[in-house]
Coordinates of C-alpha atoms in Angstrom, one line a residue:
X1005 CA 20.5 7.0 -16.2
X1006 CA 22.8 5.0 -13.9
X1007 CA 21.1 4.3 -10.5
X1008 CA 22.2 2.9 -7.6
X1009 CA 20.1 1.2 -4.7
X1010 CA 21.8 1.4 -1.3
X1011 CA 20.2 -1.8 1.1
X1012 CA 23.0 -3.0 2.9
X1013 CA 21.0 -5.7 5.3
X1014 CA 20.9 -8.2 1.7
X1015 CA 18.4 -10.9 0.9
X1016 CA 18.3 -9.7 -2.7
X1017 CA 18.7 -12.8 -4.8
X1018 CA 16.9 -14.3 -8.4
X1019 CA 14.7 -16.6 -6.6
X1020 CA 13.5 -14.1 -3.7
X1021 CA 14.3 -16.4 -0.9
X1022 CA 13.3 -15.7 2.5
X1023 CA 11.1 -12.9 2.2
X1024 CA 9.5 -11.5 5.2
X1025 CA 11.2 -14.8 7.0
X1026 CA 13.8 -12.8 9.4
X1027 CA 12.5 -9.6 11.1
X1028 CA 15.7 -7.5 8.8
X1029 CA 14.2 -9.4 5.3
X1030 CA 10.6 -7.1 5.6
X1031 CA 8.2 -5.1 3.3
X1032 CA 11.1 -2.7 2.5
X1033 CA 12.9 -5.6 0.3
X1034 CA 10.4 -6.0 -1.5
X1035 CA 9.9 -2.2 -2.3
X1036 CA 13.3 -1.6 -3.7
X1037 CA 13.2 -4.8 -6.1
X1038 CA 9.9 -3.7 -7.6
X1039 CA 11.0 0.0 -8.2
X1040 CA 14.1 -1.0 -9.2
X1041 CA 12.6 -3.7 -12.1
X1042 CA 10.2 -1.0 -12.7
X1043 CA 12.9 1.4 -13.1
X1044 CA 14.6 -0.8 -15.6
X1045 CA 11.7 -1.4 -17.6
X1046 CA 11.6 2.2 -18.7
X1047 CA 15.1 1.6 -19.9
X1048 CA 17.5 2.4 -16.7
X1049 CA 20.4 0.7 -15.6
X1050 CA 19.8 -0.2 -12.2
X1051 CA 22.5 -1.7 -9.4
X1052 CA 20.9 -3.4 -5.9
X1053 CA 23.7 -3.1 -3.8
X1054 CA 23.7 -4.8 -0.7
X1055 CA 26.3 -7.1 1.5
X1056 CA 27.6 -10.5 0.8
X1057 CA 26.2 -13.0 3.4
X1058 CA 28.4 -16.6 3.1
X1059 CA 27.1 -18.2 5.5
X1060 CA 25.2 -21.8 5.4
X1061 CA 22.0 -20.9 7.3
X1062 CA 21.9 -18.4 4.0
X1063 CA 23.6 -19.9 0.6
X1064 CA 21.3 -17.7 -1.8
X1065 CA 23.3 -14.3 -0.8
X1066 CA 26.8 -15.4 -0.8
X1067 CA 27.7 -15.1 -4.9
X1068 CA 28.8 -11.8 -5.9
X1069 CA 26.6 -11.5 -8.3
X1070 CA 23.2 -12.1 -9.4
X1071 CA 20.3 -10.7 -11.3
X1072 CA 16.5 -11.6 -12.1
X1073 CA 15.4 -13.7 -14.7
X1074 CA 14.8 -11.9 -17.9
X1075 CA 15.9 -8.4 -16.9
X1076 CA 19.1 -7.5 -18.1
X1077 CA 19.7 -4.2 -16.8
X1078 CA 19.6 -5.0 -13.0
X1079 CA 22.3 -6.5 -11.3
X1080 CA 22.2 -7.3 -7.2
X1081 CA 25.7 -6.3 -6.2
X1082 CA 26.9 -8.4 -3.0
X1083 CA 30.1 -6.9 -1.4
X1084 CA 31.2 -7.5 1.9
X1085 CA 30.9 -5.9 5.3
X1086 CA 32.5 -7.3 8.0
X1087 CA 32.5 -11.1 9.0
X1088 CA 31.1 -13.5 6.2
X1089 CA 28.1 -14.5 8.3
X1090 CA 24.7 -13.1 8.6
X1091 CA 25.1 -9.7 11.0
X1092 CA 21.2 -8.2 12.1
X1093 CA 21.0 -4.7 10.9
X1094 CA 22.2 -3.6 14.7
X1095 CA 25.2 -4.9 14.0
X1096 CA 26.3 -3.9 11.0
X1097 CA 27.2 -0.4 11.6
X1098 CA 30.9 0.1 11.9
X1099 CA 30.9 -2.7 9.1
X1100 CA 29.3 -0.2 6.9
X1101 CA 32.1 2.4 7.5
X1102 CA 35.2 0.7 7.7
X1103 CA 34.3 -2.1 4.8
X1104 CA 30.9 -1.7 2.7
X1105 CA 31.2 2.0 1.6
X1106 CA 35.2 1.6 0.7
X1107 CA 34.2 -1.9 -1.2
X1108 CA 31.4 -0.1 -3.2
X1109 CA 33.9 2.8 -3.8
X1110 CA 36.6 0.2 -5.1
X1111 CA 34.0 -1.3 -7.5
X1112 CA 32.8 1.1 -9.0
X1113 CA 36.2 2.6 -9.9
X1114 CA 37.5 -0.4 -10.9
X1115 CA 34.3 -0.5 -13.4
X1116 CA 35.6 2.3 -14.7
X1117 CA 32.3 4.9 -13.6
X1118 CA 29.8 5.6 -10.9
X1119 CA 26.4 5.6 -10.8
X1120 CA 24.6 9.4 -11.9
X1121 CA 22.6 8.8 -8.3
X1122 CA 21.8 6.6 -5.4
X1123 CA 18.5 6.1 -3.9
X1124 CA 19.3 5.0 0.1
X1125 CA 17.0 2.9 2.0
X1126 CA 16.9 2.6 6.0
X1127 CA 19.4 4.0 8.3
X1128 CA 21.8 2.0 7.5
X1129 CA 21.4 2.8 3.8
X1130 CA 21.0 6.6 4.3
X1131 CA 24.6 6.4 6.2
X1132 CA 26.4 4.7 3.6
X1133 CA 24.6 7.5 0.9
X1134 CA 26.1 10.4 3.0
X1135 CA 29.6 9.1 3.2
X1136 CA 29.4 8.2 -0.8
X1137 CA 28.0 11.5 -1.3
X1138 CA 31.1 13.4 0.8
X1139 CA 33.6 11.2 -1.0
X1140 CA 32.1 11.4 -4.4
X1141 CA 29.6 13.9 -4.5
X1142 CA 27.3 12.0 -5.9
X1143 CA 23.5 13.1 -4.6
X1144 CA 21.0 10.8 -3.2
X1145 CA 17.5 10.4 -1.9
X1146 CA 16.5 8.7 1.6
X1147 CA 13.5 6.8 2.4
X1148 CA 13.3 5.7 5.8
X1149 CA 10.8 3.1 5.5
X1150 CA 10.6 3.4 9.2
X1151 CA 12.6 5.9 11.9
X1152 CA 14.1 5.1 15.0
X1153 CA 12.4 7.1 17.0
X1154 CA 9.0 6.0 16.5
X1155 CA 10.3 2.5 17.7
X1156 CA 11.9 4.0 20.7
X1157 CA 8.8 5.5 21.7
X1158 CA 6.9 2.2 21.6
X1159 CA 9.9 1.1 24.1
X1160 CA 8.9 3.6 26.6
X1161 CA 11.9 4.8 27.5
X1162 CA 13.5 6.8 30.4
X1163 CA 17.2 8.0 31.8
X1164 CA 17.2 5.1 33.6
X1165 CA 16.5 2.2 30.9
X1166 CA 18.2 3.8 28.2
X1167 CA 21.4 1.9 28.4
X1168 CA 19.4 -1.0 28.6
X1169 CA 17.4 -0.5 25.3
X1170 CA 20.2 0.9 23.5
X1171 CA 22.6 -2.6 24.2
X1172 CA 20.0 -4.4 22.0
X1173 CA 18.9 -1.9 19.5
X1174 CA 21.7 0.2 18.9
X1175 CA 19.4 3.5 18.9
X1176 CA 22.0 5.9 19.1
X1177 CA 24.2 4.8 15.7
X1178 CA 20.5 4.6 13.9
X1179 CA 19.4 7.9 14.8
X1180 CA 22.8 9.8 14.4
X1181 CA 22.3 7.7 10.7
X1182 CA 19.0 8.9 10.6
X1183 CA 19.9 12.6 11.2
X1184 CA 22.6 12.8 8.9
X1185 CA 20.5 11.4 5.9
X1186 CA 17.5 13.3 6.4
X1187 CA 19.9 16.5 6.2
X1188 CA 22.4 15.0 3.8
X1189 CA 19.8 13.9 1.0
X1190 CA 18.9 15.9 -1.7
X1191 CA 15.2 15.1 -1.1
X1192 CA 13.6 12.7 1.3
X1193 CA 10.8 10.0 0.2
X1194 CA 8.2 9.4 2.2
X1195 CA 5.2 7.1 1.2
X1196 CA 2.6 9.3 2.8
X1197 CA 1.4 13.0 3.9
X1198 CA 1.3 11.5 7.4
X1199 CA 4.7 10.1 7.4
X1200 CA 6.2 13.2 6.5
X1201 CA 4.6 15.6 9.1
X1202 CA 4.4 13.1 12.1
X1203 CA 7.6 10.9 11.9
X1204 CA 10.0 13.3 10.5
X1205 CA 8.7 15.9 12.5
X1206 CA 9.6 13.8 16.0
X1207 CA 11.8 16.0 18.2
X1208 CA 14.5 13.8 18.0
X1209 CA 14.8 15.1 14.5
X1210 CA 14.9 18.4 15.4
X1211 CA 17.8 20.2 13.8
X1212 CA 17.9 17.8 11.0
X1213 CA 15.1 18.8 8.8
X1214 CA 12.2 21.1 8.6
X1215 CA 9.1 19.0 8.0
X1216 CA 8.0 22.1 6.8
X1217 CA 9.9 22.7 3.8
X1218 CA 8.8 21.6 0.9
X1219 CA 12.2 21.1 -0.9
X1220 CA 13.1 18.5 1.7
X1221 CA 10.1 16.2 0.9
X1222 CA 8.5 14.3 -2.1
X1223 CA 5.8 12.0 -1.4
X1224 CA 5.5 8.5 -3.6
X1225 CA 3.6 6.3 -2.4
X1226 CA 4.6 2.7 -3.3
X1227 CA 3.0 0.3 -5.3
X1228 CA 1.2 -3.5 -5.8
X1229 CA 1.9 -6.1 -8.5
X1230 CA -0.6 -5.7 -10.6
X1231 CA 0.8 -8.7 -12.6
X1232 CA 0.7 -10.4 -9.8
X1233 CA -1.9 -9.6 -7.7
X1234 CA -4.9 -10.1 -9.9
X1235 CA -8.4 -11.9 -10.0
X1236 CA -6.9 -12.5 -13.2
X1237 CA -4.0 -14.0 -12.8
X1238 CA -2.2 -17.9 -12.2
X1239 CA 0.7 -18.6 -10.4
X1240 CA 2.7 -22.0 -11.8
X1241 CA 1.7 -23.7 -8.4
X1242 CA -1.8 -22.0 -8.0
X1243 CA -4.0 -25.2 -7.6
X1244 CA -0.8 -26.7 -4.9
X1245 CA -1.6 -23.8 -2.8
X1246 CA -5.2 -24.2 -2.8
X1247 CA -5.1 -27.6 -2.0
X1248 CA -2.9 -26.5 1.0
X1249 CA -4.6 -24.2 2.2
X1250 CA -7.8 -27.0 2.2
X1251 CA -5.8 -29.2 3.9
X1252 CA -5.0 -26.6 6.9
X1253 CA -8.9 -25.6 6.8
X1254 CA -9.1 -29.5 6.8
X1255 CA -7.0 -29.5 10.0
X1256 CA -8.0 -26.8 12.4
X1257 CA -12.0 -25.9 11.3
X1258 CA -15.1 -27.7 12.4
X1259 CA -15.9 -29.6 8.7
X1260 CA -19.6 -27.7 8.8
X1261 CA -17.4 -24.5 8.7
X1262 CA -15.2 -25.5 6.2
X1263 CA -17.1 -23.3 3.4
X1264 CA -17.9 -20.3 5.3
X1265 CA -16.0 -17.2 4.4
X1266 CA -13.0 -16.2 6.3
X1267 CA -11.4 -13.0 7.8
X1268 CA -7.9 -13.2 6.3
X1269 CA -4.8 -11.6 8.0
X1270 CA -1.2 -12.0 6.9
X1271 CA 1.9 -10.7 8.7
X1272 CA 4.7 -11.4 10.7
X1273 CA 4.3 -12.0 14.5
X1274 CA 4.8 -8.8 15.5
X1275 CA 3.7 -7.2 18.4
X1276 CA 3.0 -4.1 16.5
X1277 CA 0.4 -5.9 14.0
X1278 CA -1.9 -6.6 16.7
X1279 CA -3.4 -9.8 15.7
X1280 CA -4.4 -10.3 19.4
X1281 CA -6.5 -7.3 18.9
X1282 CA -8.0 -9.2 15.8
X1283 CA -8.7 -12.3 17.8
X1284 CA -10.0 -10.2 20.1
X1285 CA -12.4 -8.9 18.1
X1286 CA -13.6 -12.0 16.7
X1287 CA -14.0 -13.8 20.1
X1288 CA -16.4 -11.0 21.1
X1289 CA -18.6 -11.2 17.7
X1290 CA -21.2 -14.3 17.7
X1291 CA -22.1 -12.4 14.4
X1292 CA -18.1 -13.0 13.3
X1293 CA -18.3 -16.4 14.8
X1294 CA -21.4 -17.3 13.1
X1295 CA -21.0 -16.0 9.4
X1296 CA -16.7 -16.5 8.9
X1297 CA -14.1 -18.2 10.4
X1298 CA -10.4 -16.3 11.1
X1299 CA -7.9 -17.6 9.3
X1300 CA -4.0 -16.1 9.8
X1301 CA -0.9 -16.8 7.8
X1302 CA 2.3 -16.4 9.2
X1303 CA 6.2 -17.2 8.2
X1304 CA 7.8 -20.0 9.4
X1305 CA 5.2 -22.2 11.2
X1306 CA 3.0 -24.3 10.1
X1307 CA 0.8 -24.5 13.0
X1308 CA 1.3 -21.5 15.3
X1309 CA -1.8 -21.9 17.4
X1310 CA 0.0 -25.2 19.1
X1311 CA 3.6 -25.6 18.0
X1312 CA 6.3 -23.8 19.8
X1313 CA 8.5 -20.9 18.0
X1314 CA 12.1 -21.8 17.6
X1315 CA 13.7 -19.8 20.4
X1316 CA 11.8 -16.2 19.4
X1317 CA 10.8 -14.9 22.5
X1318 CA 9.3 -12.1 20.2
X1319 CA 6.9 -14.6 18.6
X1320 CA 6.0 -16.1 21.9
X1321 CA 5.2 -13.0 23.0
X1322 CA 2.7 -13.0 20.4
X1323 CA 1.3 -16.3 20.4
X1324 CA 0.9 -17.0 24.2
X1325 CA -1.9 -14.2 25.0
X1326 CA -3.6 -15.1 21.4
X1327 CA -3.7 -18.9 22.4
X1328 CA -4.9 -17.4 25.7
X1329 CA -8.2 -15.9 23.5
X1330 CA -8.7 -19.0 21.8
X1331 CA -9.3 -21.1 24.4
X1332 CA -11.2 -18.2 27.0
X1333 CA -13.7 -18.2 24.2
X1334 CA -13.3 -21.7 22.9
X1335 CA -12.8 -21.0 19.1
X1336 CA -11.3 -23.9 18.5
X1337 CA -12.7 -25.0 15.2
X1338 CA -13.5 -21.6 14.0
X1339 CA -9.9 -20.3 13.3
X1340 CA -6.8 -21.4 11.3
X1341 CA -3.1 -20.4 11.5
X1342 CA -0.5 -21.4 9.0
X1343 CA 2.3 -20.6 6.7
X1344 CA 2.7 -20.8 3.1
X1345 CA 6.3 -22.3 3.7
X1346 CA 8.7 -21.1 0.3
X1347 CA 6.0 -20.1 -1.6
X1348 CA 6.6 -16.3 -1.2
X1349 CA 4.0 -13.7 -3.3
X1350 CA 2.7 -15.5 -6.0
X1351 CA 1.2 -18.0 -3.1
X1352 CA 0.3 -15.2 -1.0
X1353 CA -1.1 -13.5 -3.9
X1354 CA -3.0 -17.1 -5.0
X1355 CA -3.9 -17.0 -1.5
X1356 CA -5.9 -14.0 -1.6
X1357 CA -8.0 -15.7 -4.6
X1358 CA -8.7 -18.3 -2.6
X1359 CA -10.1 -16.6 -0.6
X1360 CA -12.1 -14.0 -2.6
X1361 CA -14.0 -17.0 -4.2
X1362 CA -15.7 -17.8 -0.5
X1363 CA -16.2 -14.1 -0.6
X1364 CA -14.1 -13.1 2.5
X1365 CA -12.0 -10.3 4.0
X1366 CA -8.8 -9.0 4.1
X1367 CA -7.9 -7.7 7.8
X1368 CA -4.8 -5.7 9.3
X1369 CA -5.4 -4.5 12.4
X1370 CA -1.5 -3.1 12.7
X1371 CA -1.3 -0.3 15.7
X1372 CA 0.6 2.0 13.7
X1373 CA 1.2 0.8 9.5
X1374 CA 3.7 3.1 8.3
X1375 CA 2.2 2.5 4.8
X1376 CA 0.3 -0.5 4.2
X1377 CA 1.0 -2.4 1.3
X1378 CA -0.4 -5.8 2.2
X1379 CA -3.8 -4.5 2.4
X1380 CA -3.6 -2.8 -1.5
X1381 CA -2.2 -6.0 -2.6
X1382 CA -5.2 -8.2 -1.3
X1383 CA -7.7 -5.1 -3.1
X1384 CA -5.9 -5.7 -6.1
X1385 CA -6.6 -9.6 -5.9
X1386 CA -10.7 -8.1 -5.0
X1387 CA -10.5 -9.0 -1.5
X1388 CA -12.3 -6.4 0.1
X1389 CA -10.1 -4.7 3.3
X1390 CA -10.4 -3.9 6.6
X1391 CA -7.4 -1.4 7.9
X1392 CA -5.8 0.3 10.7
X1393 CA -6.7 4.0 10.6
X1394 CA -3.2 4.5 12.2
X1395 CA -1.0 5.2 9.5
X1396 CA -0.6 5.0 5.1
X1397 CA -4.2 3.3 4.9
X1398 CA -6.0 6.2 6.3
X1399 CA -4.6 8.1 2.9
X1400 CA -5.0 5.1 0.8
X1401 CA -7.9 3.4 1.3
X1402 CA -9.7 6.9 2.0
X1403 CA -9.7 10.3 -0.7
X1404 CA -12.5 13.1 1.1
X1405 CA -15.9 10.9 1.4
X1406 CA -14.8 8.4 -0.8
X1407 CA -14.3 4.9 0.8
X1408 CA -11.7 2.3 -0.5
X1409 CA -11.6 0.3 2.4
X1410 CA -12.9 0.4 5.8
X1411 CA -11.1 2.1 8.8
X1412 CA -11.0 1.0 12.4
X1413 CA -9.5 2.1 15.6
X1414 CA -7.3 -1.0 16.0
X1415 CA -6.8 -0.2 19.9
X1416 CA -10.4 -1.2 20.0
X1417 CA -11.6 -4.9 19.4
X1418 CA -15.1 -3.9 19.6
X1419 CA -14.9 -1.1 16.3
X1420 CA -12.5 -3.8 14.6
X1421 CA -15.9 -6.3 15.1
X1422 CA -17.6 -3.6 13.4
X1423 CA -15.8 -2.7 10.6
X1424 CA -15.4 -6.7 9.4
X1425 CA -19.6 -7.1 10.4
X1426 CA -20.0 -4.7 7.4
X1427 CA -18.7 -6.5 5.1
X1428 CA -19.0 -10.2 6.3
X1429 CA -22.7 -8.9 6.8
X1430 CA -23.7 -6.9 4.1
X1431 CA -23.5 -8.6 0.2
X1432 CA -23.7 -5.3 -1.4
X1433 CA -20.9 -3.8 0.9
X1434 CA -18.8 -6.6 0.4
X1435 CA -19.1 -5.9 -3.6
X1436 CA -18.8 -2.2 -3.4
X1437 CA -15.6 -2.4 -1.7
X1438 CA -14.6 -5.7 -3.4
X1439 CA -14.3 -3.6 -6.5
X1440 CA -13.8 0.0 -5.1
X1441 CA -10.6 -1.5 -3.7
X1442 CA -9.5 -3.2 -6.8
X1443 CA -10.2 0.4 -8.9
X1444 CA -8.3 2.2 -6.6
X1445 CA -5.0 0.2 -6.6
X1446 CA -4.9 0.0 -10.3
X1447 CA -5.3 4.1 -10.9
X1448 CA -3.3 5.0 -8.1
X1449 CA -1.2 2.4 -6.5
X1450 CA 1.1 0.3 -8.8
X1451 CA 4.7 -0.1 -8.9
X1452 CA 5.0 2.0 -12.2
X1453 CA 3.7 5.0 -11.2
X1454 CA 6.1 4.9 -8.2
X1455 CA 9.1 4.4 -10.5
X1456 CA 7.9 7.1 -12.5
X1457 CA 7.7 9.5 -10.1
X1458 CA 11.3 8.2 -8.7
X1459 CA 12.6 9.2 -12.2
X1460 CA 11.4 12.4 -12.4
X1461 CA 12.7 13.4 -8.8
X1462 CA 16.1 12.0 -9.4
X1463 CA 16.0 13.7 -13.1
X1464 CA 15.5 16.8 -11.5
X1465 CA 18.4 16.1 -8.5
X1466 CA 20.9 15.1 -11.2
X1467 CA 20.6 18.0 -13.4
X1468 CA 20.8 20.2 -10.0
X1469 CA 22.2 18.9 -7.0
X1470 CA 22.2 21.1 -4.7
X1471 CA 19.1 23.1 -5.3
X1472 CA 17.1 21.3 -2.6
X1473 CA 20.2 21.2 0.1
X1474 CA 19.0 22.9 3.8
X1475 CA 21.3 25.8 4.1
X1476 CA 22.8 24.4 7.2
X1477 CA 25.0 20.7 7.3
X1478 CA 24.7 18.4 10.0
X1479 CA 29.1 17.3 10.1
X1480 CA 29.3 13.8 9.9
X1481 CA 30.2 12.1 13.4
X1482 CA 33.7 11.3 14.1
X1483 CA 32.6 7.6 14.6
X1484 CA 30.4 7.1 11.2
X1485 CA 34.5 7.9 9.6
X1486 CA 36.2 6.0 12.0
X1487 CA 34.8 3.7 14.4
X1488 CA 36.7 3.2 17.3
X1489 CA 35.8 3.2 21.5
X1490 CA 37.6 7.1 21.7
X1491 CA 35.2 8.4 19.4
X1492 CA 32.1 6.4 19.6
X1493 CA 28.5 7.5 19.7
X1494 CA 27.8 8.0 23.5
X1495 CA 24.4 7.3 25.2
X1496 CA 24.6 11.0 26.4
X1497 CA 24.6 12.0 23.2
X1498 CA 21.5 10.0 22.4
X1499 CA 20.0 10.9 25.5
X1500 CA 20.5 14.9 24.6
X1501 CA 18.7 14.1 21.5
X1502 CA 15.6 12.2 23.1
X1503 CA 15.3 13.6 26.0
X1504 CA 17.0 17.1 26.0
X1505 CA 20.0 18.4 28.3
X1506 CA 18.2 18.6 31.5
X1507 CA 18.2 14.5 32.1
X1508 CA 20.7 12.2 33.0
X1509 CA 21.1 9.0 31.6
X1510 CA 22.1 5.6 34.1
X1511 CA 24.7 3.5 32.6
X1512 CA 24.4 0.0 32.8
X1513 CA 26.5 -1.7 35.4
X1514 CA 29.6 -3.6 34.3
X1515 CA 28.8 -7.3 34.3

């Protein structure tokens, strides 16, 4: 089969620059590039398409072209959308209508055929899948990776701050997108039981899609590197990141502490991954403080816990009440923060070894993890986890009675000190899970079985592409074929959809 991937926000590119460096370059990037390769390993042909980004803060994304090393049958597909320069995903909308959809059009006719099916990732994917699909008819499944309206909630919004939230997120094109894909797609993909029933199922969506229906739905969960992420396995600059990550140990712990295990997390600096509650949780353990120190990676600085973020408010956000903790409970000496600078997944993966030799812990103490793939690629490296029960690792990392990983309520710091004592504390915990972690990854979680089942579902959407169509079609708004001020997407409509008819929303005043 032919199949094409719809990410329009780019960073796809042979060297897979800038990973998790910009809040748009996340998790999800790296879910499409492994399905796809795995798609093409079973003998696919396999198109990334995404926009063409010419701009010098950005040089990897600006050829038309490109592939991956040794794979022959995927091809990353840049085509334009708007102005040359890097747009965040807000922005890109009308871009997406007016330029990206038409240019992918004109391609592939000028190719001489279209893809058999296209797989549409995001909003912003999802949109450009239904207007393909009207125009072509060719069928598509959505994963969301993450819905709008579970961010809006977290915004806590009202009639009166609407306007507000929507002039910086752009809520009411992404859920309007959302909406229409959901309804639109032949199936929709969902990593988890608990992502179907709880996200889709939002009231916003109401109208859209019955959660219920079992036609709508297919649940794959994604997958972890097993080539990668392995005890097993050397990365070409394994011993460099080792010695780095000595030399930040070197810098920032007490030198009698230096061996001691550590409680490893890794993220961006989020609000939503709640390393404060981490450091929380550590500052009120003198069993923590005594048996590990806390070590966090980050993107883009190399010494969080002092230097200043570039002009990220978002990141300061973060960092200010954390550095707040540190020196409250004067764990200076007992904790670590760094980045890995360029060295992307096979240092985050050597990382992980590191650290398994000192026998530590991997920790993510997110508030809500859609999924959770970071914490089944440090299993698969034999670093025992501690997760969020919020979310995918409730499902992953637990099967009935059977433990993979240990839970903890993530809203408080005093069950997230219990859940790492366990395993700091315990040797024979620490080697149960250490291995019960690893075991589980391999026979259920790897990037194969999620192409696999991919393949099947698109077989089966190809062959009959209608069969799993609701019986009722959400029409595609005026503005998502045109986009112009007479017909855009109003804040009353969003409003309607959030809050219902009986509430008015407040403009914002004209500056």
């Amino acid at each position: 089969m032919h199949i094409g991937f719809l990410n329009p926000q780019g960073n796809f590119d042979s060297s897979n620059s800038h990973l998790t460096g910009h809040p748009d370059f996340g998790g999800q990037l790296i879910y499409v590039r492994e399905v796809a390769l795995a798609m093409a390993q079973k003998g696919h042909k396999v198109d990334i398409l995404t926009r063409q980004i010419i701009d010098p803060e950005w040089p990897e994304f600006a050829k038309p072209f490109d592939a991956y090393p040794g794979v022959d049958n995927v091809r990353i597909i840049r085509l334009p959308a708007g102005p040359k320069e890097f747009l965040p995903k807000e922005l890109l909308w009308s871009h997406l209508v007016t330029d990206w959809v038409p240019n992918i059009l004109k391609f592939y006719r000028e190719e001489g055929g279209l893809p058999d099916a296209m797989t549409a990732h995001y909003a912003d994917g999802g949109l450009s899948a239904v207007l393909i699909e009207d125009e072509t008819g060719i069928p598509f499944t959505f994963t969301g990776h993450s819905l709008g309206a579970q961010k809006l909630d977290k915004l806590e919004p009202t009639p009166e701050n609407l306007a507000e939230i929507d002039e910086q997120f752009h809520f009411k094109y992404r859920i309007v997108a959302e909406r229409l894909s959901m309804n639109r797609s032949a199936v929709n993909i969902t990593s988890t039981q608990q992502e179907r029933f709880e996200q889709y199922s939002h009231p916003v969506y109401h109208g859209a899609v019955d959660v219920n229906n079992d036609n709508c739905f297919a649940v794959i969960p994604p997958g972890a590197d097993s080539s990668l992420f392995s005890s097993e396995t050397r990365s070409e600059d394994e011993e460099a990141t080792y010695q780095l990550i000595e030399e930040r140990l070197a810098r920032d712990i007490a030198e009698e502490r230096r061996d001691l295990p550590a409680i490893l997390a890794a993220s961006r600096l989020a609000p939503k991954k709640n390393i404060l509650g981490l450091v929380q949780a550590y500052a009120m353990s003198q069993t923590l403080q005594e048996r590990a120190n806390l070590v966090i990676l980050t993107s883009g600085l190399d010494d969080p816990l002092r230097e200043e973020a570039d002009n990220d408010l978002a990141e300061q956000g973060v960092l200010v009440p954390i550095r707040e903790v540190v020196q409250e409970n004067n764990l200076w000496g007992k904790i670590s923060a760094f980045g890995l600078s360029d060295q992307g997944q096979e240092g985050l993966a050597a990382t992980y070894r590191f650290m398994r030799q000192r026998r530590s812990v991997f920790a993510l103490t997110a508030l809500y993890e859609p999924f959770g793939l970071a914490p089944l690629e440090a299993a698969a490296t034999g670093l025992p986890v501690v997760a969020t029960q919020n979310g995918g690792p409730s499902e992953s990392l637990r099967e009935g009675d059977e433990e993979y990983g240990v839970l903890v309520d993530p809203q408080d710091p005093a069950d997230i000190a219990q859940g790492l004592e366990r395993l700091i504390c315990d040797g024979q915990e620490w080697e149960y899970f250490a291995e019960a972690g690893k075991e589980r990854v391999l026979n259920s979680y790897t990037w194969e079985s999620t192409a696999e089942n991919y393949l099947t579902l698109i077989e089966q959407i190809v062959s009959s592409p209608t069969e799993r169509r609701p019986a009722s079609l959400l029409p595609i708004h005026p503005y998502f074929r045109n986009p112009q001020l007479d017909n855009n997407i109003s804040l009353e409509e969003l409003s309607q959809l959030y809050f219902g008819s009986n509430n008015e929303v407040v403009a914002t005043p004209s500056v």
